[in-house]
């Protein structure tokens, strides 16, 4: 890589890594937005932003791309927390919608995939920050008894 000055400290290397991760995340979201538009254009004949059901997702992708743009200065941790909160709200909204609308499942899977990508880039909330989710009660089976069945 020409013109690259090696970092002198771990902090410099980490800053550079964060900048590259933000660029990669912004590009990944922009690619998802383009794929959403391609799917909408091929099936509906219009871009996702023009379609009522897909417009909120298109707007989310647009906003995420802009927020992840590395040219904007800001606190990365606060920015990522805001992005993850907005993404969580959208996932919740689409989970509800996907219960009755099979087409919403594709959108939901896309959002879940995006969350996974952001988690891999360091956006996973710490255990203390996560909202506790109730766990389903586990059924403890009792001792198994032998049943005798008369066979003719």
mmCIF file of C-alpha atoms in Angstrom:
data_model
loop_
_atom_site.group_PDB
_atom_site.id
_atom_site.type_symbol
_atom_site.label_atom_id
_atom_site.label_comp_id
_atom_site.label_asym_id
_atom_site.label_seq_id
_atom_site.Cartn_x
_atom_site.Cartn_y
_atom_site.Cartn_z
ATOM 1 C CA UNK A 1 0.000 0.000 0.000
ATOM 2 C CA UNK A 2 1.760 3.139 -1.167
ATOM 3 C CA UNK A 3 1.817 6.258 0.992
ATOM 4 C CA UNK A 4 1.047 4.284 4.128
ATOM 5 C CA UNK A 5 2.966 5.397 7.187
ATOM 6 C CA UNK A 6 3.273 2.620 9.750
ATOM 7 C CA UNK A 7 1.703 3.484 13.110
ATOM 8 C CA UNK A 8 4.033 4.261 15.977
ATOM 9 C CA UNK A 9 1.644 3.336 18.782
ATOM 10 C CA UNK A 10 -1.123 0.795 19.325
ATOM 11 C CA UNK A 11 -3.580 3.684 19.716
ATOM 12 C CA UNK A 12 -2.715 4.980 16.226
ATOM 13 C CA UNK A 13 -3.173 1.515 14.771
ATOM 14 C CA UNK A 14 -6.520 1.122 16.550
ATOM 15 C CA UNK A 15 -7.738 4.528 15.302
ATOM 16 C CA UNK A 16 -6.820 3.508 11.778
ATOM 17 C CA UNK A 17 -8.580 0.162 12.230
ATOM 18 C CA UNK A 18 -11.729 1.925 13.492
ATOM 19 C CA UNK A 19 -11.699 4.256 10.488
ATOM 20 C CA UNK A 20 -11.378 1.307 8.100
ATOM 21 C CA UNK A 21 -14.121 -0.588 9.937
ATOM 22 C CA UNK A 22 -16.450 2.412 9.625
ATOM 23 C CA UNK A 23 -15.731 2.657 5.904
ATOM 24 C CA UNK A 24 -16.383 -1.079 5.525
ATOM 25 C CA UNK A 25 -19.616 -0.881 7.522
ATOM 26 C CA UNK A 26 -20.819 2.143 5.541
ATOM 27 C CA UNK A 27 -20.066 0.326 2.289
ATOM 28 C CA UNK A 28 -21.808 -2.850 3.506
ATOM 29 C CA UNK A 29 -24.948 -0.888 4.384
ATOM 30 C CA UNK A 30 -24.789 0.972 1.056
ATOM 31 C CA UNK A 31 -24.513 -2.406 -0.710
ATOM 32 C CA UNK A 32 -27.564 -3.698 1.189
ATOM 33 C CA UNK A 33 -29.450 -0.557 0.167
ATOM 34 C CA UNK A 34 -28.473 -1.106 -3.471
ATOM 35 C CA UNK A 35 -29.578 -4.757 -3.279
ATOM 36 C CA UNK A 36 -32.876 -3.694 -1.747
ATOM 37 C CA UNK A 37 -33.369 -1.220 -4.611
ATOM 38 C CA UNK A 38 -32.467 -3.870 -7.185
ATOM 39 C CA UNK A 39 -34.990 -6.297 -5.694
ATOM 40 C CA UNK A 40 -37.675 -3.610 -5.508
ATOM 41 C CA UNK A 41 -37.039 -2.436 -9.060
ATOM 42 C CA UNK A 42 -37.120 -5.957 -10.454
ATOM 43 C CA UNK A 43 -40.279 -7.018 -8.625
ATOM 44 C CA UNK A 44 -42.206 -3.792 -8.056
ATOM 45 C CA UNK A 45 -40.882 -1.551 -10.800
ATOM 46 C CA UNK A 46 -39.876 1.202 -8.385
ATOM 47 C CA UNK A 47 -37.038 1.938 -5.969
ATOM 48 C CA UNK A 48 -37.453 0.834 -2.363
ATOM 49 C CA UNK A 49 -37.799 4.432 -1.122
ATOM 50 C CA UNK A 50 -40.873 4.887 -3.333
ATOM 51 C CA UNK A 51 -42.628 1.752 -2.041
ATOM 52 C CA UNK A 52 -44.682 2.182 1.119
ATOM 53 C CA UNK A 53 -43.608 -1.021 2.851
ATOM 54 C CA UNK A 54 -39.918 -0.750 1.951
ATOM 55 C CA UNK A 55 -39.488 3.018 2.400
ATOM 56 C CA UNK A 56 -38.671 2.818 6.148
ATOM 57 C CA UNK A 57 -35.971 0.214 5.494
ATOM 58 C CA UNK A 58 -34.532 2.267 2.618
ATOM 59 C CA UNK A 59 -34.487 5.338 4.880
ATOM 60 C CA UNK A 60 -32.771 3.336 7.642
ATOM 61 C CA UNK A 61 -30.074 2.141 5.226
ATOM 62 C CA UNK A 62 -29.588 5.692 3.948
ATOM 63 C CA UNK A 63 -29.308 7.100 7.468
ATOM 64 C CA UNK A 64 -26.941 4.340 8.600
ATOM 65 C CA UNK A 65 -24.677 4.914 5.609
ATOM 66 C CA UNK A 66 -24.501 8.622 6.414
ATOM 67 C CA UNK A 67 -23.927 8.048 10.125
ATOM 68 C CA UNK A 68 -21.152 5.554 9.488
ATOM 69 C CA UNK A 69 -19.405 7.878 7.038
ATOM 70 C CA UNK A 70 -15.876 8.247 8.445
ATOM 71 C CA UNK A 71 -15.601 11.843 7.265
ATOM 72 C CA UNK A 72 -17.956 12.900 10.036
ATOM 73 C CA UNK A 73 -16.122 13.470 13.270
ATOM 74 C CA UNK A 74 -17.693 12.159 16.426
ATOM 75 C CA UNK A 75 -17.589 9.671 19.180
ATOM 76 C CA UNK A 76 -17.608 6.234 17.531
ATOM 77 C CA UNK A 77 -18.937 4.455 20.603
ATOM 78 C CA UNK A 78 -21.872 6.865 20.947
ATOM 79 C CA UNK A 79 -22.530 6.711 17.219
ATOM 80 C CA UNK A 80 -22.477 2.928 17.158
ATOM 81 C CA UNK A 81 -24.739 2.748 20.209
ATOM 82 C CA UNK A 82 -27.233 5.020 18.452
ATOM 83 C CA UNK A 83 -27.084 2.964 15.271
ATOM 84 C CA UNK A 84 -27.559 -0.271 17.217
ATOM 85 C CA UNK A 85 -30.520 1.194 19.138
ATOM 86 C CA UNK A 86 -32.206 2.324 15.905
ATOM 87 C CA UNK A 87 -31.511 -1.041 14.329
ATOM 88 C CA UNK A 88 -32.966 -2.813 17.364
ATOM 89 C CA UNK A 89 -36.142 -0.739 17.092
ATOM 90 C CA UNK A 90 -36.478 -1.623 13.408
ATOM 91 C CA UNK A 91 -35.884 -5.311 14.113
ATOM 92 C CA UNK A 92 -38.623 -5.271 16.750
ATOM 93 C CA UNK A 93 -40.999 -3.536 14.354
ATOM 94 C CA UNK A 94 -40.276 -5.997 11.530
ATOM 95 C CA UNK A 95 -40.510 -9.016 13.869
ATOM 96 C CA UNK A 96 -44.071 -8.020 14.628
ATOM 97 C CA UNK A 97 -44.854 -7.427 10.988
ATOM 98 C CA UNK A 98 -43.241 -10.724 9.903
ATOM 99 C CA UNK A 99 -45.736 -12.698 11.996
ATOM 100 C CA UNK A 100 -48.468 -11.895 9.455
ATOM 101 C CA UNK A 101 -46.538 -10.849 6.342
ATOM 102 C CA UNK A 102 -44.265 -13.432 4.700
ATOM 103 C CA UNK A 103 -42.583 -10.697 2.637
ATOM 104 C CA UNK A 104 -41.534 -8.918 5.823
ATOM 105 C CA UNK A 105 -39.404 -11.919 6.780
ATOM 106 C CA UNK A 106 -36.880 -11.009 4.065
ATOM 107 C CA UNK A 107 -36.560 -7.514 5.507
ATOM 108 C CA UNK A 108 -36.238 -8.941 9.001
ATOM 109 C CA UNK A 109 -33.492 -11.352 7.923
ATOM 110 C CA UNK A 110 -31.654 -8.465 6.257
ATOM 111 C CA UNK A 111 -31.796 -6.369 9.425
ATOM 112 C CA UNK A 112 -30.673 -9.307 11.564
ATOM 113 C CA UNK A 113 -27.761 -9.861 9.177
ATOM 114 C CA UNK A 114 -26.804 -6.204 9.381
ATOM 115 C CA UNK A 115 -26.870 -6.395 13.176
ATOM 116 C CA UNK A 116 -24.586 -9.432 13.051
ATOM 117 C CA UNK A 117 -22.127 -7.526 10.827
ATOM 118 C CA UNK A 118 -22.118 -4.564 13.198
ATOM 119 C CA UNK A 119 -21.660 -6.896 16.159
ATOM 120 C CA UNK A 120 -18.595 -8.359 14.472
ATOM 121 C CA UNK A 121 -17.244 -4.811 14.059
ATOM 122 C CA UNK A 122 -17.485 -4.249 17.795
ATOM 123 C CA UNK A 123 -21.062 -3.110 18.180
ATOM 124 C CA UNK A 124 -22.198 -5.948 20.429
ATOM 125 C CA UNK A 125 -23.637 -4.508 23.643
ATOM 126 C CA UNK A 126 -21.946 -5.490 26.855
ATOM 127 C CA UNK A 127 -23.879 -7.888 29.090
ATOM 128 C CA UNK A 128 -24.752 -5.135 31.573
ATOM 129 C CA UNK A 129 -26.173 -2.909 28.809
ATOM 130 C CA UNK A 130 -28.415 -5.580 27.279
ATOM 131 C CA UNK A 131 -32.030 -5.537 28.246
ATOM 132 C CA UNK A 132 -32.790 -8.741 30.071
ATOM 133 C CA UNK A 133 -35.002 -11.034 28.032
ATOM 134 C CA UNK A 134 -37.173 -13.470 29.873
ATOM 135 C CA UNK A 135 -36.015 -17.007 29.310
ATOM 136 C CA UNK A 136 -38.579 -19.653 28.606
ATOM 137 C CA UNK A 137 -39.223 -21.911 31.547
ATOM 138 C CA UNK A 138 -37.483 -25.220 31.189
ATOM 139 C CA UNK A 139 -39.533 -28.272 31.863
ATOM 140 C CA UNK A 140 -37.733 -30.698 34.113
ATOM 141 C CA UNK A 141 -38.920 -34.152 33.328
ATOM 142 C CA UNK A 142 -39.765 -36.269 36.323
ATOM 143 C CA UNK A 143 -38.417 -39.749 36.810
ATOM 144 C CA UNK A 144 -39.346 -41.962 33.912
ATOM 145 C CA UNK A 145 -41.626 -44.826 34.784
ATOM 146 C CA UNK A 146 -41.843 -48.047 32.895
ATOM 147 C CA UNK A 147 -45.232 -48.602 31.405
ATOM 148 C CA UNK A 148 -46.505 -52.070 30.870
ATOM 149 C CA UNK A 149 -48.690 -52.577 27.859
ATOM 150 C CA UNK A 150 -50.500 -55.807 27.185
ATOM 151 C CA UNK A 151 -49.769 -57.009 23.650
ATOM 152 C CA UNK A 152 -52.046 -59.500 21.972
#
